[in-house]
Amino acid sequence: AIKADQYLIDAWLNLAILYLSEGRPVEAEILFSGAAQRDPDSSTAAAGPGFIAVLNGKYADASVAFDRARKIQPDDYFMSYALGRLTLREGRADEALELFRAALKANPEYLPATTDTALAYLMLARDEQAKVTNAPPDRQGQFRDRADGYRTNAQTLLEASYRADPNSVAANVALGS
């Protein structure tokens, strides 16, 4: 009975994801909800409302769902990545960087996380560069050095993304190729 129930839950989740891809969030939500009720420890079922929230532009709600899914399955690289994207969207590059690192630790070959880690570094470099303008002359060097370090990290990651996928639009645009 337990195995049959798991097959049913998996079928609901697969159908929910199919409905999402077809732009049918109401049906997907019903299936995600049913799966979550039957298996509260399913990270995919917990993340389901987050995917629907993203489609509806409710990013705060999506963050809550993705965070819940990540707590259920901490080594799920995609949940770390999805939560990192939302965090970066909110302008919290330092927090997003940690989430992207978690995604890359779980799956070092996941190129979107590599590219978005570079973006987080570029945002941090921008923030440090802004501090240079407002800092007294004797403190400007530390902010400038950190900004340079962040830019170097970003450049390295983008080059790695480009080497892994020379057709990567994000890496090509960022590298000016």
PDB file of N, CA, C and O in Angstrom, residues 63 66-67 70 74 76-88 92-106 113 117:
ATOM      1  N   SER A  63       9.333  32.377  -2.462  1.00  0.00           N
ATOM      2  CA  SER A  63      10.480  32.201  -1.560  1.00  0.00           C
ATOM      3  C   SER A  63      10.120  31.331  -0.366  1.00  0.00           C
ATOM      4  O   SER A  63      10.895  30.459   0.035  1.00  0.00           O
ATOM      5  N   PHE A  66       9.861  27.673  -1.626  1.00  0.00           N
ATOM      6  CA  PHE A  66      11.161  27.097  -1.966  1.00  0.00           C
ATOM      7  C   PHE A  66      11.997  26.874  -0.708  1.00  0.00           C
ATOM      8  O   PHE A  66      12.734  25.893  -0.601  1.00  0.00           O
ATOM      9  N   ASP A  67      11.887  27.791   0.255  1.00  0.00           N
ATOM     10  CA  ASP A  67      12.618  27.622   1.513  1.00  0.00           C
ATOM     11  C   ASP A  67      12.101  26.390   2.258  1.00  0.00           C
ATOM     12  O   ASP A  67      12.887  25.611   2.811  1.00  0.00           O
ATOM     13  N   ARG A  70      13.468  23.382   0.562  1.00  0.00           N
ATOM     14  CA  ARG A  70      14.906  23.252   0.841  1.00  0.00           C
ATOM     15  C   ARG A  70      15.154  22.686   2.231  1.00  0.00           C
ATOM     16  O   ARG A  70      16.110  21.951   2.451  1.00  0.00           O
ATOM     17  N   PRO A  74      17.679  19.467   2.009  1.00  0.00           N
ATOM     18  CA  PRO A  74      18.715  20.512   1.946  1.00  0.00           C
ATOM     19  C   PRO A  74      19.704  20.365   0.792  1.00  0.00           C
ATOM     20  O   PRO A  74      20.297  21.358   0.372  1.00  0.00           O
ATOM     21  N   ASP A  76      19.032  19.568  -2.286  1.00  0.00           N
ATOM     22  CA  ASP A  76      18.379  19.746  -3.586  1.00  0.00           C
ATOM     23  C   ASP A  76      18.959  20.994  -4.244  1.00  0.00           C
ATOM     24  O   ASP A  76      18.657  22.119  -3.848  1.00  0.00           O
ATOM     25  N   TYR A  77      19.815  20.774  -5.228  1.00  0.00           N
ATOM     26  CA  TYR A  77      20.507  21.897  -5.862  1.00  0.00           C
ATOM     27  C   TYR A  77      19.526  22.862  -6.521  1.00  0.00           C
ATOM     28  O   TYR A  77      19.734  24.089  -6.499  1.00  0.00           O
ATOM     29  N   PHE A  78      18.449  22.356  -7.093  1.00  0.00           N
ATOM     30  CA  PHE A  78      17.539  23.257  -7.793  1.00  0.00           C
ATOM     31  C   PHE A  78      16.785  24.173  -6.831  1.00  0.00           C
ATOM     32  O   PHE A  78      16.548  25.337  -7.147  1.00  0.00           O
ATOM     33  N   MET A  79      16.425  23.664  -5.667  1.00  0.00           N
ATOM     34  CA  MET A  79      15.722  24.521  -4.691  1.00  0.00           C
ATOM     35  C   MET A  79      16.658  25.618  -4.188  1.00  0.00           C
ATOM     36  O   MET A  79      16.250  26.760  -4.013  1.00  0.00           O
ATOM     37  N   SER A  80      17.930  25.268  -3.956  1.00  0.00           N
ATOM     38  CA  SER A  80      18.904  26.295  -3.546  1.00  0.00           C
ATOM     39  C   SER A  80      19.041  27.334  -4.647  1.00  0.00           C
ATOM     40  O   SER A  80      19.068  28.537  -4.386  1.00  0.00           O
ATOM     41  N   TYR A  81      19.110  26.856  -5.881  1.00  0.00           N
ATOM     42  CA  TYR A  81      19.241  27.769  -7.021  1.00  0.00           C
ATOM     43  C   TYR A  81      18.001  28.661  -7.163  1.00  0.00           C
ATOM     44  O   TYR A  81      18.115  29.878  -7.308  1.00  0.00           O
ATOM     45  N   ALA A  82      16.823  28.056  -7.105  1.00  0.00           N
ATOM     46  CA  ALA A  82      15.584  28.836  -7.276  1.00  0.00           C
ATOM     47  C   ALA A  82      15.448  29.877  -6.178  1.00  0.00           C
ATOM     48  O   ALA A  82      15.089  31.033  -6.446  1.00  0.00           O
ATOM     49  N   LEU A  83      15.750  29.497  -4.952  1.00  0.00           N
ATOM     50  CA  LEU A  83      15.687  30.448  -3.846  1.00  0.00           C
ATOM     51  C   LEU A  83      16.756  31.531  -4.013  1.00  0.00           C
ATOM     52  O   LEU A  83      16.510  32.713  -3.737  1.00  0.00           O
ATOM     53  N   GLY A  84      17.922  31.139  -4.518  1.00  0.00           N
ATOM     54  CA  GLY A  84      18.982  32.118  -4.798  1.00  0.00           C
ATOM     55  C   GLY A  84      18.560  33.132  -5.843  1.00  0.00           C
ATOM     56  O   GLY A  84      18.818  34.332  -5.711  1.00  0.00           O
ATOM     57  N   ARG A  85      17.885  32.664  -6.889  1.00  0.00           N
ATOM     58  CA  ARG A  85      17.396  33.581  -7.936  1.00  0.00           C
ATOM     59  C   ARG A  85      16.438  34.610  -7.361  1.00  0.00           C
ATOM     60  O   ARG A  85      16.515  35.792  -7.684  1.00  0.00           O
ATOM     61  N   LEU A  86      15.522  34.138  -6.527  1.00  0.00           N
ATOM     62  CA  LEU A  86      14.553  35.063  -5.935  1.00  0.00           C
ATOM     63  C   LEU A  86      15.235  36.038  -4.987  1.00  0.00           C
ATOM     64  O   LEU A  86      14.898  37.230  -4.951  1.00  0.00           O
ATOM     65  N   THR A  87      16.205  35.553  -4.240  1.00  0.00           N
ATOM     66  CA  THR A  87      16.943  36.402  -3.304  1.00  0.00           C
ATOM     67  C   THR A  87      17.748  37.444  -4.072  1.00  0.00           C
ATOM     68  O   THR A  87      17.787  38.623  -3.686  1.00  0.00           O
ATOM     69  N   LEU A  88      18.373  37.037  -5.155  1.00  0.00           N
ATOM     70  CA  LEU A  88      19.135  37.969  -5.987  1.00  0.00           C
ATOM     71  C   LEU A  88      18.204  39.016  -6.598  1.00  0.00           C
ATOM     72  O   LEU A  88      18.539  40.195  -6.666  1.00  0.00           O
ATOM     73  N   ARG A  92      19.542  41.071  -2.707  1.00  0.00           N
ATOM     74  CA  ARG A  92      20.331  40.567  -1.579  1.00  0.00           C
ATOM     75  C   ARG A  92      21.397  39.608  -2.114  1.00  0.00           C
ATOM     76  O   ARG A  92      21.318  38.400  -1.948  1.00  0.00           O
ATOM     77  N   ALA A  93      22.398  40.206  -2.770  1.00  0.00           N
ATOM     78  CA  ALA A  93      23.412  39.423  -3.474  1.00  0.00           C
ATOM     79  C   ALA A  93      24.233  38.548  -2.538  1.00  0.00           C
ATOM     80  O   ALA A  93      24.581  37.419  -2.897  1.00  0.00           O
ATOM     81  N   ASP A  94      24.543  39.027  -1.345  1.00  0.00           N
ATOM     82  CA  ASP A  94      25.357  38.228  -0.431  1.00  0.00           C
ATOM     83  C   ASP A  94      24.626  36.957  -0.003  1.00  0.00           C
ATOM     84  O   ASP A  94      25.211  35.875   0.050  1.00  0.00           O
ATOM     85  N   GLU A  95      23.331  37.046   0.266  1.00  0.00           N
ATOM     86  CA  GLU A  95      22.540  35.866   0.625  1.00  0.00           C
ATOM     87  C   GLU A  95      22.361  34.943  -0.591  1.00  0.00           C
ATOM     88  O   GLU A  95      22.417  33.721  -0.455  1.00  0.00           O
ATOM     89  N   ALA A  96      22.140  35.546  -1.738  1.00  0.00           N
ATOM     90  CA  ALA A  96      21.983  34.752  -2.966  1.00  0.00           C
ATOM     91  C   ALA A  96      23.266  33.979  -3.262  1.00  0.00           C
ATOM     92  O   ALA A  96      23.214  32.813  -3.671  1.00  0.00           O
ATOM     93  N   LEU A  97      24.391  34.615  -3.034  1.00  0.00           N
ATOM     94  CA  LEU A  97      25.681  33.967  -3.280  1.00  0.00           C
ATOM     95  C   LEU A  97      25.801  32.675  -2.473  1.00  0.00           C
ATOM     96  O   LEU A  97      26.234  31.644  -2.993  1.00  0.00           O
ATOM     97  N   GLU A  98      25.378  32.711  -1.215  1.00  0.00           N
ATOM     98  CA  GLU A  98      25.436  31.511  -0.380  1.00  0.00           C
ATOM     99  C   GLU A  98      24.521  30.404  -0.925  1.00  0.00           C
ATOM    100  O   GLU A  98      24.876  29.226  -0.897  1.00  0.00           O
ATOM    101  N   LEU A  99      23.358  30.788  -1.407  1.00  0.00           N
ATOM    102  CA  LEU A  99      22.430  29.806  -1.977  1.00  0.00           C
ATOM    103  C   LEU A  99      22.976  29.214  -3.279  1.00  0.00           C
ATOM    104  O   LEU A  99      22.874  28.005  -3.513  1.00  0.00           O
ATOM    105  N   PHE A 100      23.574  30.049  -4.110  1.00  0.00           N
ATOM    106  CA  PHE A 100      24.181  29.541  -5.352  1.00  0.00           C
ATOM    107  C   PHE A 100      25.354  28.607  -5.029  1.00  0.00           C
ATOM    108  O   PHE A 100      25.545  27.588  -5.696  1.00  0.00           O
ATOM    109  N   ARG A 101      26.120  28.950  -4.004  1.00  0.00           N
ATOM    110  CA  ARG A 101      27.221  28.065  -3.595  1.00  0.00           C
ATOM    111  C   ARG A 101      26.683  26.710  -3.144  1.00  0.00           C
ATOM    112  O   ARG A 101      27.274  25.672  -3.441  1.00  0.00           O
ATOM    113  N   ALA A 102      25.574  26.723  -2.393  1.00  0.00           N
ATOM    114  CA  ALA A 102      24.954  25.460  -1.960  1.00  0.00           C
ATOM    115  C   ALA A 102      24.503  24.653  -3.166  1.00  0.00           C
ATOM    116  O   ALA A 102      24.670  23.422  -3.200  1.00  0.00           O
ATOM    117  N   ALA A 103      23.934  25.328  -4.164  1.00  0.00           N
ATOM    118  CA  ALA A 103      23.503  24.631  -5.378  1.00  0.00           C
ATOM    119  C   ALA A 103      24.700  24.008  -6.094  1.00  0.00           C
ATOM    120  O   ALA A 103      24.646  22.852  -6.530  1.00  0.00           O
ATOM    121  N   LEU A 104      25.786  24.758  -6.182  1.00  0.00           N
ATOM    122  CA  LEU A 104      26.976  24.256  -6.866  1.00  0.00           C
ATOM    123  C   LEU A 104      27.679  23.157  -6.071  1.00  0.00           C
ATOM    124  O   LEU A 104      28.279  22.257  -6.648  1.00  0.00           O
ATOM    125  N   LYS A 105      27.577  23.228  -4.756  1.00  0.00           N
ATOM    126  CA  LYS A 105      28.152  22.154  -3.935  1.00  0.00           C
ATOM    127  C   LYS A 105      27.404  20.847  -4.200  1.00  0.00           C
ATOM    128  O   LYS A 105      28.008  19.791  -4.311  1.00  0.00           O
ATOM    129  N   ALA A 106      26.081  20.944  -4.317  1.00  0.00           N
ATOM    130  CA  ALA A 106      25.264  19.758  -4.572  1.00  0.00           C
ATOM    131  C   ALA A 106      25.388  19.275  -6.018  1.00  0.00           C
ATOM    132  O   ALA A 106      25.296  18.086  -6.289  1.00  0.00           O
ATOM    133  N   ALA A 113      23.607  28.006 -12.149  1.00  0.00           N
ATOM    134  CA  ALA A 113      24.073  28.464 -10.833  1.00  0.00           C
ATOM    135  C   ALA A 113      25.444  29.123 -10.956  1.00  0.00           C
ATOM    136  O   ALA A 113      25.728  30.107 -10.265  1.00  0.00           O
ATOM    137  N   THR A 117      25.952  32.928  -9.975  1.00  0.00           N
ATOM    138  CA  THR A 117      26.947  33.245  -8.949  1.00  0.00           C
ATOM    139  C   THR A 117      27.793  34.415  -9.432  1.00  0.00           C
ATOM    140  O   THR A 117      28.092  35.337  -8.669  1.00  0.00           O
TER     141      THR A 117
END
